[in-house]
CSV table of N, CA, C and O in Angstrom, one decimal:
chain,number,residue,atom,x,y,z
F,1,MET,N,-27.1,25.6,-37.2
F,1,MET,CA,-27.2,26.9,-36.8
F,1,MET,C,-26.0,27.7,-37.2
F,1,MET,O,-24.9,27.3,-37.0
F,2,SER,N,-26.1,28.8,-37.9
F,2,SER,CA,-24.9,29.6,-38.4
F,2,SER,C,-24.2,30.2,-37.2
F,2,SER,O,-24.8,30.4,-36.1
F,3,ASP,N,-23.0,30.5,-37.4
F,3,ASP,CA,-22.1,30.9,-36.3
F,3,ASP,C,-22.6,32.2,-35.6
F,3,ASP,O,-22.5,32.4,-34.4
F,4,ASP,N,-23.2,33.1,-36.5
F,4,ASP,CA,-23.6,34.4,-36.0
F,4,ASP,C,-24.9,34.3,-35.2
F,4,ASP,O,-25.3,35.1,-34.4
F,5,LYS,N,-25.6,33.2,-35.3
F,5,LYS,CA,-26.8,33.0,-34.6
F,5,LYS,C,-26.6,32.0,-33.4
F,5,LYS,O,-27.6,32.0,-32.6
F,6,GLN,N,-25.6,31.3,-33.3
F,6,GLN,CA,-25.4,30.4,-32.2
F,6,GLN,C,-25.1,31.2,-31.0
F,6,GLN,O,-24.3,32.1,-30.9
F,7,PRO,N,-25.9,30.9,-29.9
F,7,PRO,CA,-25.8,31.7,-28.7
F,7,PRO,C,-24.4,31.6,-28.1
F,7,PRO,O,-23.7,30.5,-28.1
F,8,ALA,N,-23.9,32.7,-27.5
F,8,ALA,CA,-22.6,32.7,-26.9
F,8,ALA,C,-22.5,31.7,-25.8
F,8,ALA,O,-21.4,31.1,-25.6
F,9,ARG,N,-23.6,31.4,-25.1
F,9,ARG,CA,-23.7,30.4,-24.1
F,9,ARG,C,-23.1,29.1,-24.6
F,9,ARG,O,-22.4,28.4,-24.0
F,10,SER,N,-23.7,28.6,-25.8
F,10,SER,CA,-23.3,27.4,-26.3
F,10,SER,C,-22.0,27.4,-26.9
F,10,SER,O,-21.2,26.3,-26.8
F,11,LEU,N,-21.5,28.5,-27.4
F,11,LEU,CA,-20.1,28.6,-27.9
F,11,LEU,C,-19.2,28.5,-26.7
F,11,LEU,O,-18.2,27.7,-26.7
F,12,MET,N,-19.5,29.1,-25.6
F,12,MET,CA,-18.6,29.0,-24.4
F,12,MET,C,-18.6,27.6,-23.8
F,12,MET,O,-17.6,27.1,-23.4
F,13,GLN,N,-19.8,27.0,-23.9
F,13,GLN,CA,-19.9,25.6,-23.3
F,13,GLN,C,-19.0,24.7,-24.2
F,13,GLN,O,-18.3,23.8,-23.7
F,14,ALA,N,-19.0,24.9,-25.5
F,14,ALA,CA,-18.1,24.1,-26.4
F,14,ALA,C,-16.7,24.4,-26.1
F,14,ALA,O,-15.8,23.4,-26.1
F,15,PHE,N,-16.3,25.6,-25.8
F,15,PHE,CA,-14.9,25.9,-25.4
F,15,PHE,C,-14.6,25.3,-24.1
F,15,PHE,O,-13.6,24.7,-23.9
F,16,GLN,N,-15.5,25.4,-23.2
F,16,GLN,CA,-15.3,25.0,-21.8
F,16,GLN,C,-15.1,23.5,-21.8
F,16,GLN,O,-14.2,23.0,-21.1
F,17,THR,N,-15.9,22.7,-22.5
F,17,THR,CA,-15.9,21.3,-22.4
F,17,THR,C,-14.9,20.6,-23.4
F,17,THR,O,-14.4,19.6,-23.1
F,18,GLU,N,-14.7,21.3,-24.5
F,18,GLU,CA,-13.9,20.6,-25.5
F,18,GLU,C,-12.7,21.4,-26.0
F,18,GLU,O,-12.0,21.0,-26.9
F,19,LEU,N,-12.5,22.6,-25.3
F,19,LEU,CA,-11.4,23.4,-25.8
F,19,LEU,C,-11.5,23.8,-27.2
F,19,LEU,O,-10.5,23.8,-28.0
F,20,ASP,N,-12.8,24.0,-27.7
F,20,ASP,CA,-13.0,24.2,-29.1
F,20,ASP,C,-12.5,25.6,-29.5
F,20,ASP,O,-13.1,26.6,-29.1
F,21,GLU,N,-11.3,25.7,-30.1
F,21,GLU,CA,-10.8,27.0,-30.5
F,21,GLU,C,-11.6,27.8,-31.4
F,21,GLU,O,-11.7,29.0,-31.3
F,22,GLY,N,-12.3,27.1,-32.3
F,22,GLY,CA,-13.2,27.9,-33.2
F,22,GLY,C,-14.3,28.6,-32.4
F,22,GLY,O,-14.7,29.7,-32.8
F,23,ALA,N,-14.8,28.0,-31.4
F,23,ALA,CA,-15.9,28.6,-30.6
F,23,ALA,C,-15.3,29.7,-29.8
F,23,ALA,O,-16.0,30.8,-29.8
F,24,PHE,N,-14.1,29.6,-29.3
F,24,PHE,CA,-13.5,30.8,-28.6
F,24,PHE,C,-13.3,31.9,-29.7
F,24,PHE,O,-13.5,33.1,-29.3
F,25,GLU,N,-12.8,31.6,-30.8
F,25,GLU,CA,-12.6,32.7,-31.8
F,25,GLU,C,-13.9,33.4,-32.2
F,25,GLU,O,-13.9,34.6,-32.3
F,26,ARG,N,-15.0,32.7,-32.2
F,26,ARG,CA,-16.3,33.3,-32.5
F,26,ARG,C,-16.8,34.1,-31.4
F,26,ARG,O,-17.3,35.2,-31.5
F,27,ILE,N,-16.5,33.7,-30.1
F,27,ILE,CA,-16.9,34.5,-28.9
F,27,ILE,C,-16.0,35.8,-29.0
F,27,ILE,O,-16.6,36.9,-28.8
F,28,PHE,N,-14.7,35.7,-29.2
F,28,PHE,CA,-13.8,36.8,-29.3
F,28,PHE,C,-14.3,37.8,-30.4
F,28,PHE,O,-14.4,39.0,-30.1
F,29,SER,N,-14.6,37.3,-31.6
F,29,SER,CA,-15.0,38.3,-32.6
F,29,SER,C,-16.3,38.9,-32.4
F,29,SER,O,-16.5,40.0,-32.7
F,30,ARG,N,-17.1,38.3,-31.6
F,30,ARG,CA,-18.5,38.9,-31.3
F,30,ARG,C,-18.4,39.9,-30.1
F,30,ARG,O,-19.1,40.8,-30.2
F,31,PHE,N,-17.5,39.6,-29.2
F,31,PHE,CA,-17.5,40.5,-28.0
F,31,PHE,C,-16.3,41.4,-27.9
F,31,PHE,O,-16.3,42.4,-27.2
F,32,ALA,N,-15.3,41.3,-28.7
F,32,ALA,CA,-14.1,42.2,-28.6
F,32,ALA,C,-14.4,43.6,-28.9
F,32,ALA,O,-14.0,44.5,-28.1
F,33,GLY,N,-15.1,43.9,-29.9
F,33,GLY,CA,-15.4,45.3,-30.3
F,33,GLY,C,-16.2,46.0,-29.2
F,33,GLY,O,-15.9,47.1,-28.7
F,34,PRO,N,-17.4,45.4,-28.8
F,34,PRO,CA,-18.2,46.0,-27.8
F,34,PRO,C,-17.5,46.1,-26.4
F,34,PRO,O,-17.6,47.1,-25.7
F,35,ALA,N,-16.7,45.1,-26.1
F,35,ALA,CA,-15.9,45.1,-24.8
F,35,ALA,C,-14.9,46.3,-24.9
F,35,ALA,O,-14.7,47.0,-23.9
F,36,LEU,N,-14.3,46.5,-26.0
F,36,LEU,CA,-13.4,47.7,-26.1
F,36,LEU,C,-14.1,49.0,-25.8
F,36,LEU,O,-13.6,49.9,-25.2
F,37,GLY,N,-15.3,49.1,-26.4
F,37,GLY,CA,-16.1,50.3,-26.2
F,37,GLY,C,-16.4,50.5,-24.7
F,37,GLY,O,-16.3,51.6,-24.1
F,38,VAL,N,-16.8,49.4,-24.0
F,38,VAL,CA,-17.1,49.5,-22.6
F,38,VAL,C,-15.8,49.9,-21.8
F,38,VAL,O,-15.8,50.7,-20.9
F,39,ALA,N,-14.7,49.2,-22.1
F,39,ALA,CA,-13.5,49.5,-21.4
F,39,ALA,C,-13.0,50.9,-21.6
F,39,ALA,O,-12.5,51.6,-20.7
F,40,ARG,N,-13.1,51.4,-22.8
F,40,ARG,CA,-12.7,52.9,-23.1
F,40,ARG,C,-13.6,53.8,-22.3
F,40,ARG,O,-13.1,54.8,-21.8
F,41,LYS,N,-14.9,53.5,-22.2
F,41,LYS,CA,-15.7,54.3,-21.4
F,41,LYS,C,-15.3,54.4,-19.9
F,41,LYS,O,-15.3,55.4,-19.3
F,42,ILE,N,-15.0,53.2,-19.4
F,42,ILE,CA,-14.6,53.1,-18.0
F,42,ILE,C,-13.2,53.8,-17.8
F,42,ILE,O,-13.0,54.5,-16.8
F,43,LEU,N,-12.3,53.5,-18.6
F,43,LEU,CA,-10.9,53.9,-18.3
F,43,LEU,C,-10.4,55.2,-19.0
F,43,LEU,O,-9.4,55.8,-18.6
F,44,SER,N,-11.2,55.7,-20.1
F,44,SER,CA,-10.8,56.9,-20.8
F,44,SER,C,-9.4,56.8,-21.3
F,44,SER,O,-8.8,57.9,-21.4
F,45,ASP,N,-9.0,55.7,-21.8
F,45,ASP,CA,-7.7,55.5,-22.3
F,45,ASP,C,-7.7,54.3,-23.2
F,45,ASP,O,-7.9,53.2,-22.8
F,46,HIS,N,-7.4,54.6,-24.5
F,46,HIS,CA,-7.5,53.5,-25.5
F,46,HIS,C,-6.6,52.4,-25.3
F,46,HIS,O,-6.9,51.2,-25.3
F,47,GLU,N,-5.3,52.7,-24.9
F,47,GLU,CA,-4.3,51.6,-24.7
F,47,GLU,C,-4.7,50.8,-23.5
F,47,GLU,O,-4.6,49.6,-23.6
F,48,LYS,N,-5.1,51.4,-22.4
F,48,LYS,CA,-5.4,50.7,-21.2
F,48,LYS,C,-6.7,49.8,-21.5
F,48,LYS,O,-6.8,48.7,-21.0
F,49,ALA,N,-7.6,50.4,-22.3
F,49,ALA,CA,-8.8,49.6,-22.7
F,49,ALA,C,-8.5,48.4,-23.4
F,49,ALA,O,-9.0,47.3,-23.1
F,50,GLU,N,-7.5,48.5,-24.3
F,50,GLU,CA,-7.1,47.3,-25.1
F,50,GLU,C,-6.5,46.2,-24.2
F,50,GLU,O,-6.8,45.1,-24.3
F,51,ASP,N,-5.6,46.8,-23.3
F,51,ASP,CA,-5.0,45.8,-22.3
F,51,ASP,C,-6.1,45.1,-21.4
F,51,ASP,O,-6.0,43.9,-21.2
F,52,ALA,N,-7.1,45.9,-21.0
F,52,ALA,CA,-8.2,45.4,-20.2
F,52,ALA,C,-9.0,44.3,-21.0
F,52,ALA,O,-9.3,43.2,-20.4
F,53,VAL,N,-9.3,44.5,-22.2
F,53,VAL,CA,-10.0,43.5,-23.0
F,53,VAL,C,-9.2,42.3,-23.2
F,53,VAL,O,-9.7,41.2,-23.1
F,54,GLN,N,-7.9,42.5,-23.5
F,54,GLN,CA,-7.1,41.3,-23.7
F,54,GLN,C,-7.0,40.5,-22.4
F,54,GLN,O,-7.1,39.3,-22.4
F,55,GLU,N,-6.9,41.2,-21.3
F,55,GLU,CA,-6.8,40.5,-20.0
F,55,GLU,C,-8.1,39.8,-19.7
F,55,GLU,O,-8.2,38.7,-19.1
F,56,ALA,N,-9.3,40.4,-20.1
F,56,ALA,CA,-10.6,39.8,-19.9
F,56,ALA,C,-10.7,38.5,-20.6
F,56,ALA,O,-11.2,37.5,-20.0
F,57,PHE,N,-10.2,38.4,-21.9
F,57,PHE,CA,-10.3,37.2,-22.6
F,57,PHE,C,-9.3,36.2,-22.1
F,57,PHE,O,-9.7,35.0,-22.1
F,58,LEU,N,-8.2,36.6,-21.6
F,58,LEU,CA,-7.3,35.7,-20.9
F,58,LEU,C,-7.9,35.0,-19.7
F,58,LEU,O,-7.8,33.8,-19.4
F,59,GLN,N,-8.7,35.9,-18.9
F,59,GLN,CA,-9.4,35.3,-17.7
F,59,GLN,C,-10.5,34.4,-18.2
F,59,GLN,O,-10.8,33.4,-17.5
F,60,VAL,N,-11.2,34.7,-19.3
F,60,VAL,CA,-12.2,33.7,-19.8
F,60,VAL,C,-11.6,32.3,-20.0
F,60,VAL,O,-12.1,31.3,-19.7
F,61,ILE,N,-10.4,32.3,-20.6
F,61,ILE,CA,-9.6,31.1,-20.9
F,61,ILE,C,-9.3,30.4,-19.5
F,61,ILE,O,-9.5,29.3,-19.3
F,62,ARG,N,-8.7,31.2,-18.6
F,62,ARG,CA,-8.3,30.7,-17.3
F,62,ARG,C,-9.4,30.2,-16.4
F,62,ARG,O,-9.3,29.2,-15.7
F,63,LYS,N,-10.5,30.9,-16.5
F,63,LYS,CA,-11.7,30.6,-15.6
F,63,LYS,C,-12.8,29.9,-16.3
F,63,LYS,O,-13.9,29.8,-15.8
F,64,ARG,N,-12.5,29.3,-17.4
F,64,ARG,CA,-13.6,28.6,-18.2
F,64,ARG,C,-14.4,27.6,-17.4
F,64,ARG,O,-15.5,27.3,-17.6
F,65,ARG,N,-13.7,26.9,-16.5
F,65,ARG,CA,-14.3,25.9,-15.7
F,65,ARG,C,-15.3,26.4,-14.7
F,65,ARG,O,-16.2,25.8,-14.2
F,66,GLN,N,-15.2,27.8,-14.4
F,66,GLN,CA,-16.1,28.4,-13.5
F,66,GLN,C,-17.3,28.9,-14.1
F,66,GLN,O,-18.3,29.3,-13.4
F,67,TYR,N,-17.4,28.9,-15.4
F,67,TYR,CA,-18.6,29.5,-16.2
F,67,TYR,C,-19.7,28.5,-16.0
F,67,TYR,O,-19.5,27.3,-16.2
F,68,ASP,N,-20.8,29.0,-15.7
F,68,ASP,CA,-22.1,28.3,-15.5
F,68,ASP,C,-22.9,28.3,-16.8
F,68,ASP,O,-23.5,29.4,-17.1
F,69,SER,N,-22.9,27.3,-17.5
F,69,SER,CA,-23.4,27.2,-18.9
F,69,SER,C,-25.0,27.4,-18.9
F,69,SER,O,-25.6,27.4,-19.9
F,70,SER,N,-25.6,27.3,-17.7
F,70,SER,CA,-27.0,27.5,-17.6
F,70,SER,C,-27.3,29.0,-17.6
F,70,SER,O,-28.5,29.4,-17.7
F,71,ARG,N,-26.4,29.9,-17.6
F,71,ARG,CA,-26.5,31.3,-17.6
F,71,ARG,C,-26.0,32.0,-18.9
F,71,ARG,O,-25.1,31.3,-19.4
F,72,ASP,N,-26.4,33.1,-19.2
F,72,ASP,CA,-25.9,33.8,-20.4
F,72,ASP,C,-24.4,34.2,-20.1
F,72,ASP,O,-23.9,34.4,-19.0
F,73,PHE,N,-23.7,34.2,-21.3
F,73,PHE,CA,-22.3,34.5,-21.3
F,73,PHE,C,-21.9,35.9,-21.0
F,73,PHE,O,-21.1,36.2,-20.2
F,74,ALA,N,-22.7,36.8,-21.7
F,74,ALA,CA,-22.4,38.2,-21.6
F,74,ALA,C,-22.3,38.8,-20.2
F,74,ALA,O,-21.3,39.5,-19.9
F,75,PRO,N,-23.3,38.6,-19.3
F,75,PRO,CA,-23.1,39.2,-18.0
F,75,PRO,C,-21.8,38.7,-17.2
F,75,PRO,O,-21.2,39.4,-16.6
F,76,TRP,N,-21.5,37.3,-17.4
F,76,TRP,CA,-20.3,36.8,-16.8
F,76,TRP,C,-19.0,37.5,-17.4
F,76,TRP,O,-18.2,37.9,-16.6
F,77,PHE,N,-19.0,37.6,-18.7
F,77,PHE,CA,-17.8,38.2,-19.4
F,77,PHE,C,-17.7,39.7,-19.0
F,77,PHE,O,-16.6,40.1,-18.6
F,78,TYR,N,-18.8,40.5,-19.0
F,78,TYR,CA,-18.7,41.9,-18.7
F,78,TYR,C,-18.4,42.1,-17.2
F,78,TYR,O,-17.8,43.1,-16.9
F,79,THR,N,-18.8,41.2,-16.4
F,79,THR,CA,-18.4,41.3,-14.9
F,79,THR,C,-16.8,41.2,-14.8
F,79,THR,O,-16.2,42.0,-14.1
F,80,ILE,N,-16.3,40.2,-15.5
F,80,ILE,CA,-14.8,40.1,-15.5
F,80,ILE,C,-14.2,41.3,-16.1
F,80,ILE,O,-13.2,41.9,-15.4
F,81,LEU,N,-14.7,41.8,-17.2
F,81,LEU,CA,-14.1,43.1,-17.8
F,81,LEU,C,-14.2,44.3,-16.8
F,81,LEU,O,-13.2,45.0,-16.6
F,82,ARG,N,-15.4,44.5,-16.2
F,82,ARG,CA,-15.5,45.6,-15.3
F,82,ARG,C,-14.6,45.5,-14.1
F,82,ARG,O,-14.0,46.5,-13.7
F,83,ASN,N,-14.4,44.3,-13.6
F,83,ASN,CA,-13.5,44.1,-12.5
F,83,ASN,C,-12.1,44.4,-12.9
F,83,ASN,O,-11.3,45.0,-12.1
F,84,ILE,N,-11.6,44.0,-14.1
F,84,ILE,CA,-10.3,44.3,-14.5
F,84,ILE,C,-10.1,45.8,-14.7
F,84,ILE,O,-9.1,46.4,-14.2
F,85,CYS,N,-11.1,46.4,-15.3
F,85,CYS,CA,-11.0,47.9,-15.4
F,85,CYS,C,-10.9,48.6,-14.0
F,85,CYS,O,-10.2,49.6,-13.9
F,86,THR,N,-11.7,48.1,-13.1
F,86,THR,CA,-11.6,48.7,-11.7
F,86,THR,C,-10.3,48.5,-11.2
F,86,THR,O,-9.8,49.5,-10.5
F,87,ASP,N,-9.7,47.4,-11.3
F,87,ASP,CA,-8.4,47.1,-10.8
F,87,ASP,C,-7.3,48.0,-11.4
F,87,ASP,O,-6.3,48.3,-10.8
F,88,MET,N,-7.5,48.3,-12.7
F,88,MET,CA,-6.5,49.2,-13.4
F,88,MET,C,-6.6,50.6,-13.0
F,88,MET,O,-5.7,51.4,-13.0
């Protein structure tokens, strides 16, 4: 399966279980742009939005063991991002 077709759920599972850096990089490249758009909309500040996205991905790394691989990645990730934006 090509990288752009591989579900984020399976990429996250590879990162979660094997610390597969390539899988994390593919998740980042797929979600960073859209996440920045969401954060900008919530925060109305580009720099704060960039900080929020960076923190969201750090939380993905820190909380990788909490991810339930039977569920889609996107809702889990965007919940983390929205919570960070709310805290900011």
